[in-house]
PDB file of C-alpha atoms in Angstrom:
ATOM      1  CA  MET Y   1    -114.866 -35.796  44.006  1.00  0.00           C
ATOM      2  CA  ILE Y   2    -116.889 -32.644  43.515  1.00  0.00           C
ATOM      3  CA  THR Y   3    -115.470 -29.361  44.869  1.00  0.00           C
ATOM      4  CA  THR Y   4    -117.363 -26.906  47.071  1.00  0.00           C
ATOM      5  CA  ALA Y   5    -117.556 -24.435  44.177  1.00  0.00           C
ATOM      6  CA  GLU Y   6    -119.022 -27.146  41.918  1.00  0.00           C
ATOM      7  CA  LYS Y   7    -121.531 -28.055  44.640  1.00  0.00           C
ATOM      8  CA  VAL Y   8    -122.642 -24.407  44.873  1.00  0.00           C
ATOM      9  CA  LEU Y   9    -123.138 -24.235  41.089  1.00  0.00           C
ATOM     10  CA  PHE Y  10    -125.036 -27.513  41.163  1.00  0.00           C
ATOM     11  CA  LEU Y  11    -127.271 -26.351  44.039  1.00  0.00           C
ATOM     12  CA  LYS Y  12    -127.936 -23.035  42.299  1.00  0.00           C
ATOM     13  CA  GLY Y  13    -129.247 -24.975  39.280  1.00  0.00           C
ATOM     14  CA  ILE Y  14    -131.817 -26.846  41.364  1.00  0.00           C
ATOM     15  CA  GLU Y  15    -135.246 -25.244  41.831  1.00  0.00           C
ATOM     16  CA  LEU Y  16    -135.276 -25.840  45.579  1.00  0.00           C
ATOM     17  CA  PHE Y  17    -132.153 -23.694  46.040  1.00  0.00           C
ATOM     18  CA  SER Y  18    -132.398 -21.381  43.015  1.00  0.00           C
ATOM     19  CA  ALA Y  19    -133.714 -18.367  44.964  1.00  0.00           C
ATOM     20  CA  ILE Y  20    -130.854 -18.512  47.470  1.00  0.00           C
ATOM     21  CA  PRO Y  21    -127.782 -16.351  46.741  1.00  0.00           C
ATOM     22  CA  SER Y  22    -124.656 -18.336  45.840  1.00  0.00           C
ATOM     23  CA  ALA Y  23    -122.754 -16.894  48.812  1.00  0.00           C
ATOM     24  CA  ASP Y  24    -125.377 -18.369  51.156  1.00  0.00           C
ATOM     25  CA  LEU Y  25    -125.219 -21.743  49.412  1.00  0.00           C
ATOM     26  CA  VAL Y  26    -121.565 -22.213  50.398  1.00  0.00           C
ATOM     27  CA  GLY Y  27    -122.666 -23.229  53.909  1.00  0.00           C
ATOM     28  CA  VAL Y  28    -125.127 -25.718  52.450  1.00  0.00           C
ATOM     29  CA  ALA Y  29    -122.497 -27.104  50.059  1.00  0.00           C
ATOM     30  CA  LEU Y  30    -120.054 -27.629  52.918  1.00  0.00           C
ATOM     31  CA  VAL Y  31    -122.445 -29.938  54.796  1.00  0.00           C
ATOM     32  CA  THR Y  32    -123.493 -32.049  51.798  1.00  0.00           C
ATOM     33  CA  GLU Y  33    -121.888 -35.416  51.265  1.00  0.00           C
ATOM     34  CA  GLU Y  34    -121.237 -36.985  47.867  1.00  0.00           C
ATOM     35  CA  VAL Y  35    -122.405 -40.620  47.926  1.00  0.00           C
ATOM     36  CA  GLU Y  36    -122.343 -43.342  45.270  1.00  0.00           C
ATOM     37  CA  HIS Y  37    -125.217 -45.857  45.091  1.00  0.00           C
ATOM     38  CA  ARG Y  38    -125.204 -49.039  43.016  1.00  0.00           C
ATOM     39  CA  ALA Y  39    -128.114 -50.001  40.743  1.00  0.00           C
ATOM     40  CA  GLY Y  40    -130.788 -51.734  42.817  1.00  0.00           C
ATOM     41  CA  GLU Y  41    -129.727 -50.115  46.097  1.00  0.00           C
ATOM     42  CA  VAL Y  42    -132.516 -48.598  48.213  1.00  0.00           C
ATOM     43  CA  LEU Y  43    -131.810 -44.963  49.117  1.00  0.00           C
ATOM     44  CA  MET Y  44    -134.890 -44.598  51.319  1.00  0.00           C
ATOM     45  CA  ARG Y  45    -137.680 -46.941  52.314  1.00  0.00           C
ATOM     46  CA  GLU Y  46    -141.371 -46.141  52.724  1.00  0.00           C
ATOM     47  CA  GLY Y  47    -142.242 -45.843  56.418  1.00  0.00           C
ATOM     48  CA  GLU Y  48    -138.696 -45.065  57.623  1.00  0.00           C
ATOM     49  CA  ILE Y  49    -138.115 -41.832  59.524  1.00  0.00           C
ATOM     50  CA  ALA Y  50    -136.889 -39.132  57.149  1.00  0.00           C
ATOM     51  CA  ASN Y  51    -133.706 -37.177  57.813  1.00  0.00           C
ATOM     52  CA  THR Y  52    -131.938 -36.850  54.451  1.00  0.00           C
ATOM     53  CA  LEU Y  53    -132.519 -34.947  51.211  1.00  0.00           C
ATOM     54  CA  TYR Y  54    -131.025 -36.494  48.053  1.00  0.00           C
ATOM     55  CA  LEU Y  55    -129.849 -34.351  45.133  1.00  0.00           C
ATOM     56  CA  ILE Y  56    -129.156 -36.476  42.068  1.00  0.00           C
ATOM     57  CA  LEU Y  57    -125.824 -35.632  40.459  1.00  0.00           C
ATOM     58  CA  GLU Y  58    -125.880 -38.499  37.976  1.00  0.00           C
ATOM     59  CA  GLY Y  59    -127.994 -41.574  37.259  1.00  0.00           C
ATOM     60  CA  THR Y  60    -131.656 -42.456  37.707  1.00  0.00           C
ATOM     61  CA  VAL Y  61    -133.820 -43.433  40.678  1.00  0.00           C
ATOM     62  CA  ILE Y  62    -137.301 -44.931  40.794  1.00  0.00           C
ATOM     63  CA  VAL Y  63    -139.883 -43.783  43.349  1.00  0.00           C
ATOM     64  CA  THR Y  64    -142.416 -46.449  44.366  1.00  0.00           C
ATOM     65  CA  LYS Y  65    -145.302 -46.738  46.792  1.00  0.00           C
ATOM     66  CA  GLY Y  66    -146.003 -50.369  47.442  1.00  0.00           C
ATOM     67  CA  GLU Y  67    -145.703 -51.992  44.013  1.00  0.00           C
ATOM     68  CA  ARG Y  68    -146.748 -48.848  42.097  1.00  0.00           C
ATOM     69  CA  VAL Y  69    -144.096 -46.754  40.333  1.00  0.00           C
ATOM     70  CA  LEU Y  70    -144.765 -43.071  41.052  1.00  0.00           C
ATOM     71  CA  ALA Y  71    -141.840 -41.437  39.281  1.00  0.00           C
ATOM     72  CA  GLU Y  72    -138.462 -41.811  37.675  1.00  0.00           C
ATOM     73  CA  LEU Y  73    -136.018 -39.049  38.592  1.00  0.00           C
ATOM     74  CA  GLY Y  74    -132.631 -38.155  37.162  1.00  0.00           C
ATOM     75  CA  GLU Y  75    -129.846 -35.618  37.103  1.00  0.00           C
ATOM     76  CA  ARG Y  76    -130.540 -32.316  38.894  1.00  0.00           C
ATOM     77  CA  GLU Y  77    -133.705 -33.635  40.515  1.00  0.00           C
ATOM     78  CA  VAL Y  78    -134.397 -33.806  44.240  1.00  0.00           C
ATOM     79  CA  VAL Y  79    -136.046 -36.444  46.374  1.00  0.00           C
ATOM     80  CA  GLY Y  80    -136.810 -36.374  50.089  1.00  0.00           C
ATOM     81  CA  GLU Y  81    -137.004 -32.595  50.452  1.00  0.00           C
ATOM     82  CA  MET Y  82    -139.634 -32.788  53.187  1.00  0.00           C
ATOM     83  CA  ALA Y  83    -136.996 -34.488  55.382  1.00  0.00           C
ATOM     84  CA  LEU Y  84    -135.408 -31.079  55.877  1.00  0.00           C
ATOM     85  CA  LEU Y  85    -138.561 -29.770  57.541  1.00  0.00           C
ATOM     86  CA  ASP Y  86    -139.959 -32.677  59.548  1.00  0.00           C
ATOM     87  CA  ALA Y  87    -139.156 -36.169  60.751  1.00  0.00           C
ATOM     88  CA  ALA Y  88    -142.286 -37.828  59.388  1.00  0.00           C
ATOM     89  CA  PRO Y  89    -141.998 -41.322  57.924  1.00  0.00           C
ATOM     90  CA  ARG Y  90    -141.068 -41.557  54.250  1.00  0.00           C
ATOM     91  CA  SER Y  91    -144.115 -41.707  51.995  1.00  0.00           C
ATOM     92  CA  ALA Y  92    -142.391 -43.783  49.296  1.00  0.00           C
ATOM     93  CA  THR Y  93    -139.393 -45.992  48.565  1.00  0.00           C
ATOM     94  CA  VAL Y  94    -136.602 -44.686  46.340  1.00  0.00           C
ATOM     95  CA  SER Y  95    -134.247 -47.134  44.629  1.00  0.00           C
ATOM     96  CA  ALA Y  96    -131.338 -46.651  42.248  1.00  0.00           C
ATOM     97  CA  ALA Y  97    -132.407 -47.728  38.748  1.00  0.00           C
ATOM     98  CA  THR Y  98    -128.816 -47.226  37.557  1.00  0.00           C
ATOM     99  CA  ASP Y  99    -125.607 -46.436  39.386  1.00  0.00           C
ATOM    100  CA  VAL Y 100    -126.398 -43.099  41.025  1.00  0.00           C
ATOM    101  CA  SER Y 101    -124.256 -40.310  42.420  1.00  0.00           C
ATOM    102  CA  THR Y 102    -125.971 -38.049  44.950  1.00  0.00           C
ATOM    103  CA  LEU Y 103    -125.300 -35.108  47.178  1.00  0.00           C
ATOM    104  CA  GLU Y 104    -126.917 -35.868  50.511  1.00  0.00           C
ATOM    105  CA  LEU Y 105    -128.027 -33.211  52.955  1.00  0.00           C
ATOM    106  CA  HIS Y 106    -128.969 -34.287  56.482  1.00  0.00           C
ATOM    107  CA  ARG Y 107    -131.534 -32.411  58.547  1.00  0.00           C
ATOM    108  CA  ASP Y 108    -129.420 -31.640  61.659  1.00  0.00           C
ATOM    109  CA  PRO Y 109    -126.611 -29.677  59.951  1.00  0.00           C
ATOM    110  CA  PHE Y 110    -129.174 -28.032  57.675  1.00  0.00           C
ATOM    111  CA  GLU Y 111    -131.211 -26.850  60.679  1.00  0.00           C
ATOM    112  CA  GLN Y 112    -128.051 -25.286  62.121  1.00  0.00           C
ATOM    113  CA  ILE Y 113    -127.438 -23.430  58.843  1.00  0.00           C
ATOM    114  CA  MET Y 114    -131.047 -22.216  58.801  1.00  0.00           C
ATOM    115  CA  SER Y 115    -130.752 -20.883  62.338  1.00  0.00           C
ATOM    116  CA  ASP Y 116    -127.624 -18.945  61.316  1.00  0.00           C
ATOM    117  CA  ARG Y 117    -129.007 -17.862  57.913  1.00  0.00           C
ATOM    118  CA  PRO Y 118    -132.844 -17.817  58.020  1.00  0.00           C
ATOM    119  CA  GLU Y 119    -133.037 -16.531  54.431  1.00  0.00           C
ATOM    120  CA  ILE Y 120    -132.008 -20.020  53.275  1.00  0.00           C
ATOM    121  CA  GLY Y 121    -135.029 -21.534  55.003  1.00  0.00           C
ATOM    122  CA  ARG Y 122    -137.286 -18.830  53.575  1.00  0.00           C
ATOM    123  CA  GLY Y 123    -136.032 -19.598  50.050  1.00  0.00           C
ATOM    124  CA  ILE Y 124    -136.772 -23.293  50.440  1.00  0.00           C
ATOM    125  CA  ILE Y 125    -140.168 -22.677  52.037  1.00  0.00           C
ATOM    126  CA  LYS Y 126    -141.043 -20.403  49.094  1.00  0.00           C
ATOM    127  CA  VAL Y 127    -140.309 -23.173  46.569  1.00  0.00           C
ATOM    128  CA  LEU Y 128    -142.157 -25.814  48.605  1.00  0.00           C
ATOM    129  CA  THR Y 129    -145.162 -23.484  48.913  1.00  0.00           C
ATOM    130  CA  GLN Y 130    -145.208 -22.985  45.136  1.00  0.00           C
ATOM    131  CA  ARG Y 131    -145.116 -26.774  44.656  1.00  0.00           C
ATOM    132  CA  LEU Y 132    -147.988 -27.202  47.101  1.00  0.00           C
ATOM    133  CA  ARG Y 133    -150.063 -24.568  45.301  1.00  0.00           C
ATOM    134  CA  THR Y 134    -149.442 -26.270  41.970  1.00  0.00           C
ATOM    135  CA  SER Y 135    -150.382 -29.630  43.442  1.00  0.00           C
ATOM    136  CA  SER Y 136    -153.513 -28.188  45.077  1.00  0.00           C
ATOM    137  CA  ALA Y 137    -154.580 -26.575  41.815  1.00  0.00           C
ATOM    138  CA  LEU Y 138    -154.457 -29.961  40.104  1.00  0.00           C
ATOM    139  CA  THR Y 139    -156.440 -31.766  42.800  1.00  0.00           C
ATOM    140  CA  PRO Y 140    -159.954 -30.412  41.970  1.00  0.00           C
ATOM    141  CA  GLU Y 141    -159.549 -31.501  38.342  1.00  0.00           C
ATOM    142  CA  ALA Y 142    -158.630 -35.020  39.416  1.00  0.00           C
ATOM    143  CA  VAL Y 143    -161.603 -35.180  41.805  1.00  0.00           C
ATOM    144  CA  GLU Y 144    -163.959 -33.868  39.112  1.00  0.00           C
ATOM    145  CA  ARG Y 145    -162.693 -36.448  36.601  1.00  0.00           C
ATOM    146  CA  ARG Y 146    -163.254 -39.284  39.069  1.00  0.00           C
ATOM    147  CA  SER Y 147    -166.797 -38.123  39.881  1.00  0.00           C
ATOM    148  CA  THR Y 148    -167.798 -37.945  36.198  1.00  0.00           C
ATOM    149  CA  VAL Y 149    -166.383 -41.414  35.499  1.00  0.00           C
ATOM    150  CA  GLY Y 150    -168.063 -43.128  38.487  1.00  0.00           C
TER     151      GLY Y 150
END
């Protein structure tokens, strides 16, 4: 079982939480739950309502949309981060490729922490905004490539 101090160190090493001071991460660490998943187990299914963020402590997961594999994620990676901000349906299915250990953060306790400590929400929004900008910057290139091929 991972201690609160170890959870804080782990969270600090993840991009999504890296801008948040360690002292503020204690509250986040206290509401995370360590969960073990067996190989083949589905952590989240495409179309289900989202309410949990998964932080991978150990092991590998596969992200799929329909039959297409989108990504393989491992230690210190995050999946389902948008669940902390909205309750939209999951856009992909995530399954354990190996036995996986995760820290799971549910939206309701996280929202309470953000209302008490808004700087935590600002730190996460900053990282998500940077990801969106990076993704948006790549989009015109992909569109241009498709138009020159077709």
